[in-house]
mmCIF file of C-alpha atoms in Angstrom:
data_model
loop_
_atom_site.group_PDB
_atom_site.id
_atom_site.type_symbol
_atom_site.label_atom_id
_atom_site.label_comp_id
_atom_site.label_asym_id
_atom_site.label_seq_id
_atom_site.Cartn_x
_atom_site.Cartn_y
_atom_site.Cartn_z
ATOM 1 C CA UNK A 268 -28.270 186.637 157.498
ATOM 2 C CA UNK A 269 -26.239 185.615 160.035
ATOM 3 C CA UNK A 270 -27.713 183.848 163.639
ATOM 4 C CA UNK A 271 -26.408 185.991 166.532
ATOM 5 C CA UNK A 272 -22.995 184.924 168.297
ATOM 6 C CA UNK A 273 -24.076 185.083 171.485
ATOM 7 C CA UNK A 274 -26.874 185.222 173.214
ATOM 8 C CA UNK A 275 -29.453 185.022 172.931
ATOM 9 C CA UNK A 276 -30.553 182.530 169.822
ATOM 10 C CA UNK A 277 -34.608 182.190 169.755
ATOM 11 C CA UNK A 278 -36.240 179.405 167.067
ATOM 12 C CA UNK A 279 -37.933 181.983 164.962
ATOM 13 C CA UNK A 280 -33.835 182.562 164.820
ATOM 14 C CA UNK A 281 -33.381 179.278 163.918
ATOM 15 C CA UNK A 282 -36.071 179.333 161.430
ATOM 16 C CA UNK A 283 -35.951 182.586 159.995
ATOM 17 C CA UNK A 284 -31.820 181.323 159.420
ATOM 18 C CA UNK A 285 -32.796 178.119 157.488
ATOM 19 C CA UNK A 286 -35.890 179.708 155.578
ATOM 20 C CA UNK A 287 -38.326 177.576 157.708
ATOM 21 C CA UNK A 288 -41.648 179.412 159.453
ATOM 22 C CA UNK A 289 -41.693 178.143 163.666
ATOM 23 C CA UNK A 290 -44.576 175.836 163.231
ATOM 24 C CA UNK A 291 -43.607 171.514 162.333
ATOM 25 C CA UNK A 292 -39.703 173.556 162.505
ATOM 26 C CA UNK A 293 -37.671 171.889 165.189
ATOM 27 C CA UNK A 294 -33.933 171.636 166.258
ATOM 28 C CA UNK A 295 -33.021 167.932 165.329
ATOM 29 C CA UNK A 296 -34.337 169.154 161.427
ATOM 30 C CA UNK A 297 -32.599 167.741 158.841
ATOM 31 C CA UNK A 298 -31.698 170.964 157.563
ATOM 32 C CA UNK A 299 -30.781 172.044 161.732
ATOM 33 C CA UNK A 300 -28.364 169.060 160.947
ATOM 34 C CA UNK A 301 -27.244 170.895 157.499
ATOM 35 C CA UNK A 302 -26.409 174.046 158.139
ATOM 36 C CA UNK A 303 -24.225 172.327 161.819
ATOM 37 C CA UNK A 304 -22.331 170.378 158.792
ATOM 38 C CA UNK A 305 -23.689 166.913 160.840
ATOM 39 C CA UNK A 306 -25.413 164.532 159.020
ATOM 40 C CA UNK A 307 -28.422 163.535 158.976
ATOM 41 C CA UNK A 308 -27.721 160.358 161.003
ATOM 42 C CA UNK A 309 -26.681 162.448 163.843
ATOM 43 C CA UNK A 310 -28.365 161.600 166.874
ATOM 44 C CA UNK A 311 -27.963 163.964 169.309
ATOM 45 C CA UNK A 312 -27.950 166.633 171.256
ATOM 46 C CA UNK A 313 -28.155 168.881 169.376
ATOM 47 C CA UNK A 314 -28.872 172.776 171.223
ATOM 48 C CA UNK A 315 -29.584 176.431 169.773
ATOM 49 C CA UNK A 316 -26.049 177.340 171.211
ATOM 50 C CA UNK A 317 -24.357 174.755 169.040
ATOM 51 C CA UNK A 318 -25.961 177.471 166.010
ATOM 52 C CA UNK A 319 -24.685 180.337 167.707
ATOM 53 C CA UNK A 320 -22.428 182.538 164.589
ATOM 54 C CA UNK A 321 -24.056 180.033 161.682
ATOM 55 C CA UNK A 322 -25.170 181.548 158.840
ATOM 56 C CA UNK A 323 -26.798 179.491 156.536
ATOM 57 C CA UNK A 324 -25.329 178.693 152.727
ATOM 58 C CA UNK A 325 -26.563 178.183 149.314
ATOM 59 C CA UNK A 326 -28.054 174.732 149.590
ATOM 60 C CA UNK A 327 -29.615 172.455 147.489
ATOM 61 C CA UNK A 328 -31.197 169.706 145.692
ATOM 62 C CA UNK A 329 -30.016 169.686 141.355
ATOM 63 C CA UNK A 330 -31.442 167.408 138.179
ATOM 64 C CA UNK A 331 -28.133 166.506 136.943
ATOM 65 C CA UNK A 332 -27.785 165.955 133.803
ATOM 66 C CA UNK A 333 -25.792 164.108 131.189
ATOM 67 C CA UNK A 334 -24.906 165.104 128.472
ATOM 68 C CA UNK A 335 -22.092 164.047 125.490
ATOM 69 C CA UNK A 336 -20.711 165.524 122.770
ATOM 70 C CA UNK A 337 -19.053 163.668 119.975
ATOM 71 C CA UNK A 338 -18.710 160.187 118.835
ATOM 72 C CA UNK A 339 -16.875 157.628 120.310
ATOM 73 C CA UNK A 340 -17.703 160.812 123.226
ATOM 74 C CA UNK A 341 -14.473 163.392 123.554
ATOM 75 C CA UNK A 342 -16.863 165.565 125.478
ATOM 76 C CA UNK A 343 -18.886 165.175 128.778
ATOM 77 C CA UNK A 344 -21.010 167.406 130.559
ATOM 78 C CA UNK A 345 -22.973 166.796 133.460
ATOM 79 C CA UNK A 346 -25.067 169.915 133.983
ATOM 80 C CA UNK A 347 -27.951 172.123 135.976
ATOM 81 C CA UNK A 348 -30.010 174.951 134.688
ATOM 82 C CA UNK A 349 -32.514 176.223 136.395
ATOM 83 C CA UNK A 350 -34.844 176.655 132.963
ATOM 84 C CA UNK A 351 -34.677 172.991 133.035
ATOM 85 C CA UNK A 352 -35.726 173.343 136.336
ATOM 86 C CA UNK A 353 -35.753 170.891 139.033
ATOM 87 C CA UNK A 354 -36.459 170.895 143.188
ATOM 88 C CA UNK A 355 -33.162 173.604 143.976
ATOM 89 C CA UNK A 356 -34.436 177.025 145.243
ATOM 90 C CA UNK A 357 -32.188 178.806 142.688
ATOM 91 C CA UNK A 358 -32.426 182.710 143.609
ATOM 92 C CA UNK A 359 -31.913 182.528 147.693
ATOM 93 C CA UNK A 360 -30.902 185.683 149.838
ATOM 94 C CA UNK A 361 -27.636 184.192 150.002
ATOM 95 C CA UNK A 362 -26.876 185.495 146.941
ATOM 96 C CA UNK A 363 -28.623 188.564 146.868
ATOM 97 C CA UNK A 364 -31.670 187.478 145.351
ATOM 98 C CA UNK A 365 -29.518 187.065 142.809
ATOM 99 C CA UNK A 366 -30.288 183.578 140.615
ATOM 100 C CA UNK A 367 -27.690 180.845 139.582
ATOM 101 C CA UNK A 368 -28.360 179.756 135.990
ATOM 102 C CA UNK A 369 -25.961 177.298 135.862
ATOM 103 C CA UNK A 370 -23.349 174.885 137.301
ATOM 104 C CA UNK A 371 -21.780 172.832 135.306
ATOM 105 C CA UNK A 372 -18.654 169.989 135.080
ATOM 106 C CA UNK A 373 -16.727 169.690 131.939
ATOM 107 C CA UNK A 374 -14.807 166.663 131.677
ATOM 108 C CA UNK A 375 -13.429 165.931 128.143
ATOM 109 C CA UNK A 376 -9.263 164.485 127.483
ATOM 110 C CA UNK A 377 -7.959 168.445 126.738
ATOM 111 C CA UNK A 378 -9.911 169.917 129.566
ATOM 112 C CA UNK A 379 -11.972 169.458 132.842
ATOM 113 C CA UNK A 380 -13.644 171.865 134.772
ATOM 114 C CA UNK A 381 -16.298 173.676 136.327
ATOM 115 C CA UNK A 382 -19.092 176.289 136.020
ATOM 116 C CA UNK A 383 -21.416 177.582 138.289
ATOM 117 C CA UNK A 384 -23.336 180.536 136.996
ATOM 118 C CA UNK A 385 -25.448 183.712 137.999
ATOM 119 C CA UNK A 386 -28.365 185.103 135.768
ATOM 120 C CA UNK A 387 -26.817 188.387 137.136
ATOM 121 C CA UNK A 388 -24.273 190.325 138.682
ATOM 122 C CA UNK A 389 -24.873 189.143 143.192
ATOM 123 C CA UNK A 390 -22.684 192.507 143.872
ATOM 124 C CA UNK A 391 -19.692 189.989 145.257
ATOM 125 C CA UNK A 392 -16.480 188.650 143.826
ATOM 126 C CA UNK A 393 -15.871 185.847 146.695
ATOM 127 C CA UNK A 394 -14.062 182.335 145.958
ATOM 128 C CA UNK A 395 -16.595 179.814 146.263
ATOM 129 C CA UNK A 396 -17.024 177.055 147.900
ATOM 130 C CA UNK A 397 -19.430 173.980 146.203
ATOM 131 C CA UNK A 398 -19.877 170.762 147.920
ATOM 132 C CA UNK A 399 -21.624 167.356 146.726
ATOM 133 C CA UNK A 400 -22.836 165.765 149.406
ATOM 134 C CA UNK A 401 -24.467 161.957 150.065
ATOM 135 C CA UNK A 402 -27.939 160.887 151.775
ATOM 136 C CA UNK A 403 -26.359 162.079 154.580
ATOM 137 C CA UNK A 404 -25.486 165.296 154.156
ATOM 138 C CA UNK A 405 -21.669 164.121 154.327
ATOM 139 C CA UNK A 406 -19.126 166.080 152.130
ATOM 140 C CA UNK A 407 -18.494 163.536 148.694
ATOM 141 C CA UNK A 408 -17.008 166.502 147.113
ATOM 142 C CA UNK A 409 -15.377 170.221 147.626
ATOM 143 C CA UNK A 410 -15.005 172.552 143.788
ATOM 144 C CA UNK A 411 -13.282 176.440 145.192
ATOM 145 C CA UNK A 412 -15.212 178.687 142.153
ATOM 146 C CA UNK A 413 -13.166 181.867 141.487
ATOM 147 C CA UNK A 414 -15.102 185.052 140.000
ATOM 148 C CA UNK A 415 -14.717 184.965 136.057
ATOM 149 C CA UNK A 416 -14.324 188.933 135.141
ATOM 150 C CA UNK A 417 -14.863 187.677 131.445
ATOM 151 C CA UNK A 418 -19.105 186.961 133.260
ATOM 152 C CA UNK A 419 -20.965 186.364 134.988
ATOM 153 C CA UNK A 420 -20.120 183.469 136.689
ATOM 154 C CA UNK A 421 -17.496 181.673 138.523
ATOM 155 C CA UNK A 422 -15.364 179.293 137.217
ATOM 156 C CA UNK A 423 -12.906 176.026 139.527
ATOM 157 C CA UNK A 424 -9.235 175.597 138.199
ATOM 158 C CA UNK A 425 -9.686 174.509 134.523
ATOM 159 C CA UNK A 426 -6.948 170.494 134.505
ATOM 160 C CA UNK A 427 -5.584 169.290 131.703
ATOM 161 C CA UNK A 428 -6.049 164.876 131.184
ATOM 162 C CA UNK A 429 -9.380 164.044 131.954
ATOM 163 C CA UNK A 430 -7.827 165.253 135.312
ATOM 164 C CA UNK A 431 -11.581 165.379 136.495
ATOM 165 C CA UNK A 432 -10.711 166.644 140.068
ATOM 166 C CA UNK A 433 -12.221 170.315 140.205
ATOM 167 C CA UNK A 434 -15.689 168.698 138.447
ATOM 168 C CA UNK A 435 -18.475 168.879 141.086
ATOM 169 C CA UNK A 436 -21.163 166.864 139.551
ATOM 170 C CA UNK A 437 -19.688 163.493 138.266
ATOM 171 C CA UNK A 438 -22.431 161.872 137.370
ATOM 172 C CA UNK A 439 -26.362 162.368 137.008
ATOM 173 C CA UNK A 440 -29.378 162.100 139.067
ATOM 174 C CA UNK A 441 -30.727 164.496 141.624
ATOM 175 C CA UNK A 442 -27.325 165.274 143.759
ATOM 176 C CA UNK A 443 -27.256 167.917 146.981
ATOM 177 C CA UNK A 444 -25.212 170.308 146.777
ATOM 178 C CA UNK A 445 -23.415 173.397 149.742
ATOM 179 C CA UNK A 446 -22.521 176.748 147.761
ATOM 180 C CA UNK A 447 -20.979 178.678 150.715
ATOM 181 C CA UNK A 448 -18.622 181.822 149.670
ATOM 182 C CA UNK A 449 -15.222 182.503 151.319
#
């Protein structure tokens, strides 16, 4: 869903777009700032008019684990799997309510990159921009995923020589992620 591009716009519209109930929700809420691409520390003011035409992408706080292979280590994965549970709502109307089952980055001397996997076909083939955010919701890294027709997943460019520029995750821990259809 997208917020109206021109007035009128209401708090109910904004609450629906950010997946909130109206009670206890207001314009300075962190999710409104995130919708607008503003840091949490943004002092305001923010008005409903600032929200015209905005669409909430998929976002979540995902617990990323580190997995290594080889001795000495030859490959490192930073991974969030829906099956491991976590803090992110993996099913979202933005992706047609098709669950995200994995977001992973692989780093090795041979090839590095990232993948985004769904439980089924979400019904689109758009590229997807993934943003890794810091605690203030400022973008730290961006990676673009392209649909891979071999499966129901999207993959970033795979780069040789340990180049991690197309890896979304470079460390473990709870991480804020936005996923945006392009």
